[in-house]
Amino acid sequence: MEEKDMRLIDRVLRMKIKIFGIEMECIDMMFGIIILTFGLVARLYLFDVVSGDYADAFADWMREIRQAHENGLLYISMIPKQTDACTFDYNCLPQYLFCFLSLFHGVMSDMYLVKTASVVFDFVSAITIFRIVYEITGNVRKSMLGLGVALAVPTVILNSAAWAQNDSIYTAFILLSFLSVLKKRDISTFVYVGLAFCFKQQTVFFFPFLIIMWLKNKIKIRYILIVPALYILAMVPAAIAGRPWDNLLGIYSNQVAMFSRLSMNYPSIYTIITSQMTNEYRSYLTSAGMMITVMLMGFLAYYTYQKKFRITPQYMLTLVVFTGELITFCLPCMHERYGFIAEIFAFIYGLFGWKRMCIAIGFELLTLITYTRYLFGSTIAYLYPLTGIMLVLILFVGYDLYQQMQKEKA
């Protein structure tokens, strides 16, 4: 239809606008706004769900922050677990975030504040996924599909809006890091990884991807020092306030020591091992499992380095999904939330073929079972049947990775 024959509404909807340097039509923009609105409303419906983590930890932290400040004390200066006045066991950057949220206590409830912070990063992640898909395809329609899928994934909605967890925060930075790899921006790649690591140590699940990209000369490893520099820098305010450096530097190691079971509600290989064992044997298996996981990642890096093939964006996506899922499957003491990075990337991966989308949905269904098992007390009593399904899905992704390497042989 020629432009002179178009209705006024058609001309308006077909008008071109540019956002993030991406040219799209008004109809695309309107669709995006509608998707964002529905994604927000879906989350708001869950804001009154009180999770165990919120009731047992986050609510106490918000209360402790206010009590400390009312008594003229700096919460960030207090050593956790020395007294009941401070039980905060996350890293410094999340602690600063909680202190910031406490300033708005009169605006809404503490639970709403905590959930709002995570939901904001749900949307940051969704918009970043839109940009990633556009960077790979140059297709606005497919990118909008990615935006919609990112906002509709049930476990993502439950994680922030029901559970009050903050996995979307560090994952948003990892997505931005991946986008930077695609754009060949090495400094921002490691800046975003550093920020992610300041929030959660599960960021290390993204490191095998970075190492392999370095081996294949896709990123410059000399910028890796940005990560520990940001990690230390984030601790400086707490150190200035009076918290000892040895306590600050031991935060992540202390978190690891808290885990008492080989499987923390994640369908890993450890679900087939009995939980009725001594702490000594559990410690042996934990150490062995960590070493085996490192060996598997080393083998993958060695094999990939030796193979001559062209690195494509689809290969990068597949690699993040495969390494992320394999690590969480093989490492001991994994919570159900620890596959969050790989599962988010799995849906981006799924946009490039219906078989891949079926795999992404498979990962999502398995994780959703474990989420509801914790949040709502679902009737699934044993996880080990899910372990076999998880292994099959991981092998499918691994085979796809191999096929892509064969297809793109140099």
Short mmCIF file of C-alpha atoms in Angstrom, two decimals:
data_model
loop_
_atom_site.label_atom_id
_atom_site.label_comp_id
_atom_site.label_asym_id
_atom_site.label_seq_id
_atom_site.Cartn_x
_atom_site.Cartn_y
_atom_site.Cartn_z
CA MET A 1 0.00 0.00 0.00
CA GLU A 2 1.35 3.41 -1.00
CA GLU A 3 1.79 5.97 1.78
CA LYS A 4 -0.84 8.30 0.31
CA ASP A 5 -3.42 5.49 0.54
CA MET A 6 -2.60 4.65 4.18
CA ARG A 7 -5.00 5.55 6.98
CA LEU A 8 -3.86 8.09 9.55
CA ILE A 9 -3.57 5.40 12.22
CA ASP A 10 -1.37 3.32 9.90
CA ARG A 11 0.91 6.29 9.22
CA VAL A 12 1.22 6.94 12.97
CA LEU A 13 1.94 3.30 13.78
CA ARG A 14 4.52 3.06 10.99
CA MET A 15 6.41 6.18 12.04
CA LYS A 16 10.11 5.54 12.69
CA ILE A 17 11.70 6.24 16.07
CA LYS A 18 15.18 5.45 17.41
CA ILE A 19 16.00 4.05 20.89
CA PHE A 20 19.46 2.77 21.93
CA GLY A 21 20.47 3.51 18.36
CA ILE A 22 17.86 0.98 17.15
CA GLU A 23 15.34 2.17 14.60
CA MET A 24 11.84 0.81 15.07
CA GLU A 25 8.26 1.67 14.22
CA CYS A 26 5.78 3.15 16.69
CA ILE A 27 3.82 -0.13 16.63
CA ASP A 28 6.92 -1.91 17.93
CA MET A 29 7.38 0.67 20.66
CA MET A 30 3.74 0.40 21.71
CA PHE A 31 3.96 -3.39 21.82
CA GLY A 32 7.06 -3.11 24.00
CA ILE A 33 5.30 -0.75 26.42
CA ILE A 34 2.31 -3.10 26.66
CA ILE A 35 4.60 -6.06 27.37
CA LEU A 36 6.49 -4.09 30.04
CA THR A 37 3.18 -3.07 31.65
CA PHE A 38 1.81 -6.61 31.76
CA GLY A 39 5.14 -7.85 33.11
CA LEU A 40 4.95 -5.31 35.93
CA VAL A 41 1.32 -6.10 36.77
CA ALA A 42 2.08 -9.85 36.91
CA ARG A 43 4.79 -9.14 39.46
CA LEU A 44 2.65 -6.81 41.55
CA TYR A 45 0.12 -9.59 42.06
CA LEU A 46 2.84 -11.56 43.90
CA PHE A 47 4.15 -8.76 46.11
CA ASP A 48 2.18 -9.99 49.15
CA VAL A 49 3.73 -13.47 49.07
CA VAL A 50 5.99 -13.81 52.13
CA SER A 51 8.85 -16.19 51.38
CA GLY A 52 10.92 -18.00 53.97
CA ASP A 53 14.04 -16.06 52.95
CA TYR A 54 12.27 -12.76 53.46
CA ALA A 55 10.75 -13.73 56.81
CA ASP A 56 13.94 -15.33 58.15
CA ALA A 57 16.54 -12.89 56.80
CA PHE A 58 15.60 -9.85 54.71
CA ALA A 59 12.94 -8.56 57.10
CA ASP A 60 15.42 -8.81 59.98
CA TRP A 61 18.08 -6.96 57.99
CA MET A 62 15.77 -4.05 57.22
CA ARG A 63 14.77 -3.86 60.89
CA GLU A 64 18.41 -4.06 62.03
CA ILE A 65 19.41 -1.23 59.68
CA ARG A 66 16.77 1.11 61.12
CA GLN A 67 17.59 0.19 64.72
CA ALA A 68 21.30 0.76 64.15
CA HIS A 69 20.73 4.16 62.57
CA GLU A 70 18.26 5.16 65.31
CA ASN A 71 21.00 4.36 67.83
CA GLY A 72 23.51 6.48 65.93
CA LEU A 73 25.42 3.47 64.56
CA LEU A 74 26.52 2.78 60.99
CA TYR A 75 25.12 -0.61 59.97
CA ILE A 76 27.85 -1.10 57.38
CA SER A 77 30.48 -0.88 60.14
CA MET A 78 29.04 -3.74 62.19
CA ILE A 79 30.53 -7.24 62.03
CA PRO A 80 27.77 -9.76 61.17
CA LYS A 81 26.88 -12.53 63.62
CA GLN A 82 28.88 -11.05 66.53
CA THR A 83 25.61 -9.89 68.05
CA ASP A 84 21.93 -10.05 67.13
CA ALA A 85 22.18 -6.41 66.07
CA CYS A 86 23.64 -7.42 62.70
CA THR A 87 23.01 -10.74 60.94
CA PHE A 88 23.65 -9.55 57.37
CA ASP A 89 25.66 -12.21 55.50
CA TYR A 90 25.69 -10.84 51.94
CA ASN A 91 28.47 -8.81 50.34
CA CYS A 92 28.92 -5.06 50.80
CA LEU A 93 27.14 -3.83 47.67
CA PRO A 94 23.85 -5.59 48.55
CA GLN A 95 24.23 -4.23 52.07
CA TYR A 96 24.53 -0.67 50.74
CA LEU A 97 21.44 -1.33 48.63
CA PHE A 98 19.45 -2.47 51.67
CA CYS A 99 20.60 0.61 53.60
CA PHE A 100 19.46 2.78 50.70
CA LEU A 101 16.08 1.04 50.55
CA SER A 102 15.57 1.60 54.28
CA LEU A 103 15.50 5.36 53.63
CA PHE A 104 12.11 4.87 51.94
CA HIS A 105 10.55 2.92 54.81
CA GLY A 106 7.67 5.39 55.13
CA VAL A 107 6.80 5.16 51.44
CA MET A 108 6.00 1.42 51.35
CA SER A 109 6.60 -1.70 53.42
CA ASP A 110 10.05 -3.22 53.74
CA MET A 111 9.01 -6.26 51.73
CA TYR A 112 7.72 -4.12 48.89
CA LEU A 113 10.97 -2.12 48.88
CA VAL A 114 13.13 -5.24 48.66
CA LYS A 115 10.99 -6.71 45.89
CA THR A 116 10.86 -3.43 43.96
CA ALA A 117 14.66 -3.30 43.76
CA SER A 118 14.77 -6.78 42.22
CA VAL A 119 11.86 -6.08 39.86
CA VAL A 120 13.63 -2.98 38.52
CA PHE A 121 16.50 -5.23 37.46
CA ASP A 122 14.06 -7.69 35.90
CA PHE A 123 13.28 -4.90 33.48
CA VAL A 124 16.94 -3.97 33.03
CA SER A 125 17.56 -7.62 32.11
CA ALA A 126 14.62 -7.71 29.69
CA ILE A 127 15.73 -4.56 27.89
CA THR A 128 19.29 -5.89 27.71
CA ILE A 129 18.00 -9.14 26.21
CA PHE A 130 16.17 -7.03 23.60
CA ARG A 131 19.51 -5.38 22.77
CA ILE A 132 21.37 -8.71 22.67
CA VAL A 133 18.89 -10.26 20.25
CA TYR A 134 18.97 -7.15 18.07
CA GLU A 135 22.78 -7.15 18.10
CA ILE A 136 22.74 -10.74 16.84
CA THR A 137 19.84 -10.60 14.37
CA GLY A 138 19.21 -6.93 13.51
CA ASN A 139 15.52 -7.88 13.69
CA VAL A 140 13.29 -5.66 15.85
CA ARG A 141 10.38 -8.12 15.83
CA LYS A 142 12.53 -10.97 17.12
CA SER A 143 14.08 -8.64 19.69
CA MET A 144 10.61 -7.71 20.95
CA LEU A 145 9.88 -11.41 21.27
CA GLY A 146 12.99 -11.71 23.42
CA LEU A 147 11.79 -8.82 25.59
CA GLY A 148 8.41 -10.48 26.07
CA VAL A 149 9.85 -13.90 26.86
CA ALA A 150 12.29 -12.41 29.39
CA LEU A 151 9.44 -10.76 31.30
CA ALA A 152 7.19 -13.83 31.18
CA VAL A 153 9.58 -16.54 32.45
CA PRO A 154 7.82 -17.89 35.59
CA THR A 155 10.94 -18.45 37.69
CA VAL A 156 12.17 -14.92 36.98
CA ILE A 157 8.83 -13.51 38.13
CA LEU A 158 8.79 -15.73 41.23
CA ASN A 159 12.41 -15.00 42.09
CA SER A 160 11.94 -11.26 42.49
CA ALA A 161 8.22 -10.71 43.08
CA ALA A 162 7.42 -13.70 45.32
CA TRP A 163 10.73 -14.82 46.78
CA ALA A 164 12.16 -11.29 47.21
CA GLN A 165 15.51 -12.63 46.02
CA ASN A 166 17.94 -10.47 44.04
CA ASP A 167 19.31 -12.85 41.41
CA SER A 168 18.03 -10.53 38.69
CA ILE A 169 20.49 -7.85 39.87
CA TYR A 170 23.74 -9.68 39.24
CA THR A 171 22.26 -11.41 36.18
CA ALA A 172 21.42 -8.02 34.65
CA PHE A 173 25.11 -7.09 34.86
CA ILE A 174 26.14 -10.43 33.32
CA LEU A 175 23.74 -9.83 30.43
CA LEU A 176 25.29 -6.39 29.93
CA SER A 177 28.72 -8.04 30.00
CA PHE A 178 27.65 -10.53 27.33
CA LEU A 179 26.33 -7.65 25.20
CA SER A 180 29.71 -5.96 25.60
CA VAL A 181 31.44 -9.12 24.34
CA LEU A 182 29.22 -9.03 21.26
CA LYS A 183 30.08 -5.37 20.74
CA LYS A 184 33.82 -6.04 21.33
CA ARG A 185 34.01 -3.67 24.30
CA ASP A 186 36.49 -5.37 26.58
CA ILE A 187 36.61 -2.80 29.38
CA SER A 188 32.84 -2.69 29.87
CA THR A 189 32.79 -6.52 29.67
CA PHE A 190 34.85 -6.76 32.83
CA VAL A 191 33.31 -3.73 34.53
CA TYR A 192 29.90 -5.38 34.37
CA VAL A 193 31.33 -8.74 35.51
CA GLY A 194 33.00 -6.96 38.42
CA LEU A 195 29.73 -5.33 39.46
CA ALA A 196 27.94 -8.68 39.19
CA PHE A 197 30.59 -10.35 41.36
CA CYS A 198 30.18 -7.63 43.98
CA PHE A 199 26.55 -8.73 44.31
CA LYS A 200 26.80 -12.52 44.08
CA GLN A 201 29.64 -15.02 43.95
CA GLN A 202 27.56 -17.13 41.52
CA THR A 203 28.97 -14.75 38.90
CA VAL A 204 31.89 -17.22 38.69
CA PHE A 205 29.58 -19.50 36.67
CA PHE A 206 30.06 -17.00 33.83
CA PHE A 207 33.87 -17.16 34.05
CA PRO A 208 34.35 -20.31 31.90
CA PHE A 209 32.67 -18.48 29.03
CA LEU A 210 35.03 -15.52 29.48
CA ILE A 211 38.08 -17.78 29.67
CA ILE A 212 37.13 -19.60 26.47
CA MET A 213 36.44 -16.31 24.71
CA TRP A 214 39.92 -15.17 25.73
CA LEU A 215 41.47 -18.41 24.46
CA LYS A 216 39.70 -17.85 21.13
CA ASN A 217 40.98 -14.23 21.06
CA LYS A 218 37.53 -12.66 21.37
CA ILE A 219 38.34 -10.61 24.49
CA LYS A 220 41.52 -9.23 26.05
CA ILE A 221 42.29 -10.83 29.40
CA ARG A 222 44.43 -7.88 30.56
CA TYR A 223 41.28 -6.15 31.78
CA ILE A 224 40.46 -9.00 34.19
CA LEU A 225 42.02 -7.01 37.04
CA ILE A 226 39.00 -4.71 36.87
CA VAL A 227 36.99 -7.46 38.62
CA PRO A 228 39.06 -7.71 41.85
CA ALA A 229 39.59 -3.93 41.78
CA LEU A 230 35.82 -3.31 41.86
CA TYR A 231 35.39 -6.03 44.46
CA ILE A 232 37.87 -4.34 46.80
CA LEU A 233 36.59 -0.86 45.97
CA ALA A 234 33.06 -1.86 46.99
CA MET A 235 34.38 -2.74 50.45
CA VAL A 236 36.12 0.58 51.04
CA PRO A 237 33.09 2.44 52.52
CA ALA A 238 32.52 -0.39 55.02
CA ALA A 239 36.23 -0.47 55.88
CA ILE A 240 36.30 3.30 56.38
CA ALA A 241 33.25 2.94 58.65
CA GLY A 242 35.28 0.56 60.80
CA ARG A 243 34.65 -2.99 59.63
CA PRO A 244 37.87 -5.10 59.62
CA TRP A 245 39.36 -6.07 56.25
CA ASP A 246 39.77 -9.73 57.21
CA ASN A 247 36.04 -9.92 57.87
CA LEU A 248 35.19 -8.17 54.60
CA LEU A 249 37.45 -10.37 52.49
CA GLY A 250 36.04 -13.53 54.05
CA ILE A 251 32.39 -12.89 53.17
CA TYR A 252 32.15 -15.33 50.26
CA SER A 253 34.18 -18.08 51.93
CA ASN A 254 31.90 -17.81 54.97
CA GLN A 255 28.86 -18.18 52.73
CA VAL A 256 30.24 -21.41 51.26
CA ALA A 257 30.84 -22.79 54.77
CA MET A 258 27.13 -22.26 55.57
CA PHE A 259 25.98 -25.01 53.19
CA SER A 260 25.36 -28.31 54.93
CA ARG A 261 23.80 -30.49 52.21
CA LEU A 262 25.21 -31.80 48.92
CA SER A 263 22.07 -30.69 47.09
CA MET A 264 20.22 -27.61 48.28
CA ASN A 265 16.99 -28.34 46.36
CA TYR A 266 18.70 -28.31 42.93
CA PRO A 267 18.39 -31.41 40.67
CA SER A 268 22.14 -32.00 40.49
CA ILE A 269 24.04 -35.26 40.38
CA TYR A 270 24.14 -35.21 44.18
CA THR A 271 20.42 -35.92 44.53
CA ILE A 272 21.19 -39.61 43.99
CA ILE A 273 23.54 -39.66 47.01
CA THR A 274 21.99 -40.25 50.39
CA SER A 275 21.79 -37.32 52.76
CA GLN A 276 22.39 -39.67 55.71
CA MET A 277 26.16 -39.32 55.95
CA THR A 278 28.69 -37.84 58.33
CA ASN A 279 29.97 -34.28 57.94
CA GLU A 280 33.42 -35.73 57.24
CA TYR A 281 32.26 -37.72 54.21
CA ARG A 282 30.16 -34.80 53.01
CA SER A 283 33.25 -32.60 53.14
CA TYR A 284 35.22 -35.16 51.10
CA LEU A 285 32.53 -35.32 48.42
CA THR A 286 32.20 -31.54 48.31
CA SER A 287 35.92 -31.07 47.70
CA ALA A 288 36.02 -33.85 45.11
CA GLY A 289 32.98 -32.45 43.31
CA MET A 290 34.58 -29.02 43.05
CA MET A 291 37.77 -30.48 41.57
CA ILE A 292 35.86 -32.61 39.06
CA THR A 293 33.87 -29.56 37.94
CA VAL A 294 37.07 -27.57 37.43
CA MET A 295 38.53 -30.49 35.46
CA LEU A 296 35.45 -30.62 33.19
CA MET A 297 35.68 -26.89 32.49
CA GLY A 298 39.41 -27.27 31.83
CA PHE A 299 38.79 -30.09 29.38
CA LEU A 300 36.17 -28.02 27.56
CA ALA A 301 38.53 -25.03 27.37
CA TYR A 302 41.39 -27.22 26.09
CA TYR A 303 39.22 -28.91 23.45
CA THR A 304 37.71 -25.62 22.29
CA TYR A 305 41.11 -23.95 22.03
CA GLN A 306 42.46 -26.78 19.87
CA LYS A 307 39.51 -26.74 17.47
CA LYS A 308 39.67 -24.31 14.56
CA PHE A 309 36.22 -22.84 13.92
CA ARG A 310 34.46 -19.51 13.59
CA ILE A 311 32.94 -18.12 16.77
CA THR A 312 29.35 -17.03 16.13
CA PRO A 313 26.94 -15.22 18.47
CA GLN A 314 24.79 -18.35 18.56
CA TYR A 315 27.82 -20.36 19.64
CA MET A 316 28.47 -17.86 22.43
CA LEU A 317 24.89 -18.21 23.67
CA THR A 318 25.09 -22.00 23.54
CA LEU A 319 28.40 -21.94 25.42
CA VAL A 320 26.98 -19.82 28.26
CA VAL A 321 23.99 -22.16 28.61
CA PHE A 322 26.09 -25.33 28.47
CA THR A 323 28.80 -24.23 30.91
CA GLY A 324 26.29 -22.64 33.30
CA GLU A 325 24.05 -25.71 33.45
CA LEU A 326 26.97 -28.15 33.61
CA ILE A 327 28.59 -26.28 36.50
CA THR A 328 25.43 -26.17 38.59
CA PHE A 329 24.76 -29.83 37.79
CA CYS A 330 28.24 -30.96 38.87
CA LEU A 331 28.97 -28.65 41.80
CA PRO A 332 27.81 -29.66 45.29
CA CYS A 333 25.67 -27.48 47.57
CA MET A 334 23.69 -25.85 44.76
CA HIS A 335 20.46 -24.02 45.55
CA GLU A 336 17.56 -24.11 43.10
CA ARG A 337 18.27 -20.46 42.24
CA TYR A 338 21.86 -21.04 41.15
CA GLY A 339 20.92 -21.96 37.60
CA PHE A 340 19.41 -18.49 37.13
CA ILE A 341 22.09 -17.22 34.71
CA ALA A 342 22.01 -20.27 32.45
CA GLU A 343 18.20 -20.38 32.42
CA ILE A 344 17.92 -16.73 31.36
CA PHE A 345 20.43 -17.30 28.56
CA ALA A 346 18.61 -20.51 27.61
CA PHE A 347 15.57 -18.50 26.54
CA ILE A 348 17.71 -16.21 24.38
CA TYR A 349 19.26 -19.37 22.93
CA GLY A 350 15.75 -20.70 22.40
CA LEU A 351 14.86 -17.83 20.09
CA PHE A 352 17.13 -19.38 17.45
CA GLY A 353 15.20 -22.56 16.75
CA TRP A 354 12.15 -24.37 18.09
CA LYS A 355 14.20 -27.35 19.31
CA ARG A 356 16.35 -24.98 21.35
CA MET A 357 13.24 -23.33 22.75
CA CYS A 358 11.98 -26.77 23.82
CA ILE A 359 15.26 -27.29 25.70
CA ALA A 360 14.89 -23.87 27.35
CA ILE A 361 11.34 -24.75 28.41
CA GLY A 362 12.62 -28.06 29.76
CA PHE A 363 15.18 -26.32 31.97
CA GLU A 364 12.50 -23.90 33.10
CA LEU A 365 10.02 -26.62 34.05
CA LEU A 366 12.61 -28.45 36.15
CA THR A 367 13.57 -25.28 37.97
CA LEU A 368 9.94 -24.26 38.40
CA ILE A 369 9.29 -27.54 40.22
CA THR A 370 12.10 -26.81 42.66
CA TYR A 371 10.93 -23.19 43.13
CA THR A 372 7.37 -24.19 43.95
CA ARG A 373 8.70 -26.96 46.16
CA TYR A 374 10.34 -24.30 48.31
CA LEU A 375 7.87 -21.41 47.97
CA PHE A 376 4.55 -23.20 48.10
CA GLY A 377 5.32 -26.70 49.40
CA SER A 378 4.51 -28.65 46.23
CA THR A 379 4.06 -32.40 46.47
CA ILE A 380 7.29 -33.38 44.66
CA ALA A 381 9.04 -35.38 47.36
CA TYR A 382 12.21 -36.49 45.55
CA LEU A 383 14.48 -34.66 43.14
CA TYR A 384 16.53 -37.53 41.77
CA PRO A 385 14.08 -38.35 38.92
CA LEU A 386 14.60 -34.77 37.73
CA THR A 387 18.37 -35.30 37.73
CA GLY A 388 18.15 -37.67 34.78
CA ILE A 389 16.04 -35.23 32.77
CA MET A 390 18.46 -32.41 33.58
CA LEU A 391 21.40 -34.49 32.37
CA VAL A 392 19.65 -35.28 29.09
CA LEU A 393 18.91 -31.59 28.47
CA ILE A 394 22.53 -30.64 29.22
CA LEU A 395 23.75 -33.32 26.80
CA PHE A 396 21.43 -31.95 24.10
CA VAL A 397 22.95 -28.48 24.54
CA GLY A 398 26.46 -29.98 24.53
CA TYR A 399 25.72 -31.81 21.29
CA ASP A 400 24.38 -28.60 19.76
CA LEU A 401 27.60 -26.86 20.81
CA TYR A 402 29.65 -29.57 19.12
CA GLN A 403 27.53 -29.40 15.96
CA GLN A 404 28.05 -25.66 15.72
CA MET A 405 31.81 -26.12 16.05
CA GLN A 406 31.74 -28.67 13.23
CA LYS A 407 29.56 -26.49 11.04
CA GLU A 408 31.80 -23.43 11.42
CA LYS A 409 35.12 -25.19 10.89
CA ALA A 410 37.80 -22.79 9.65
#
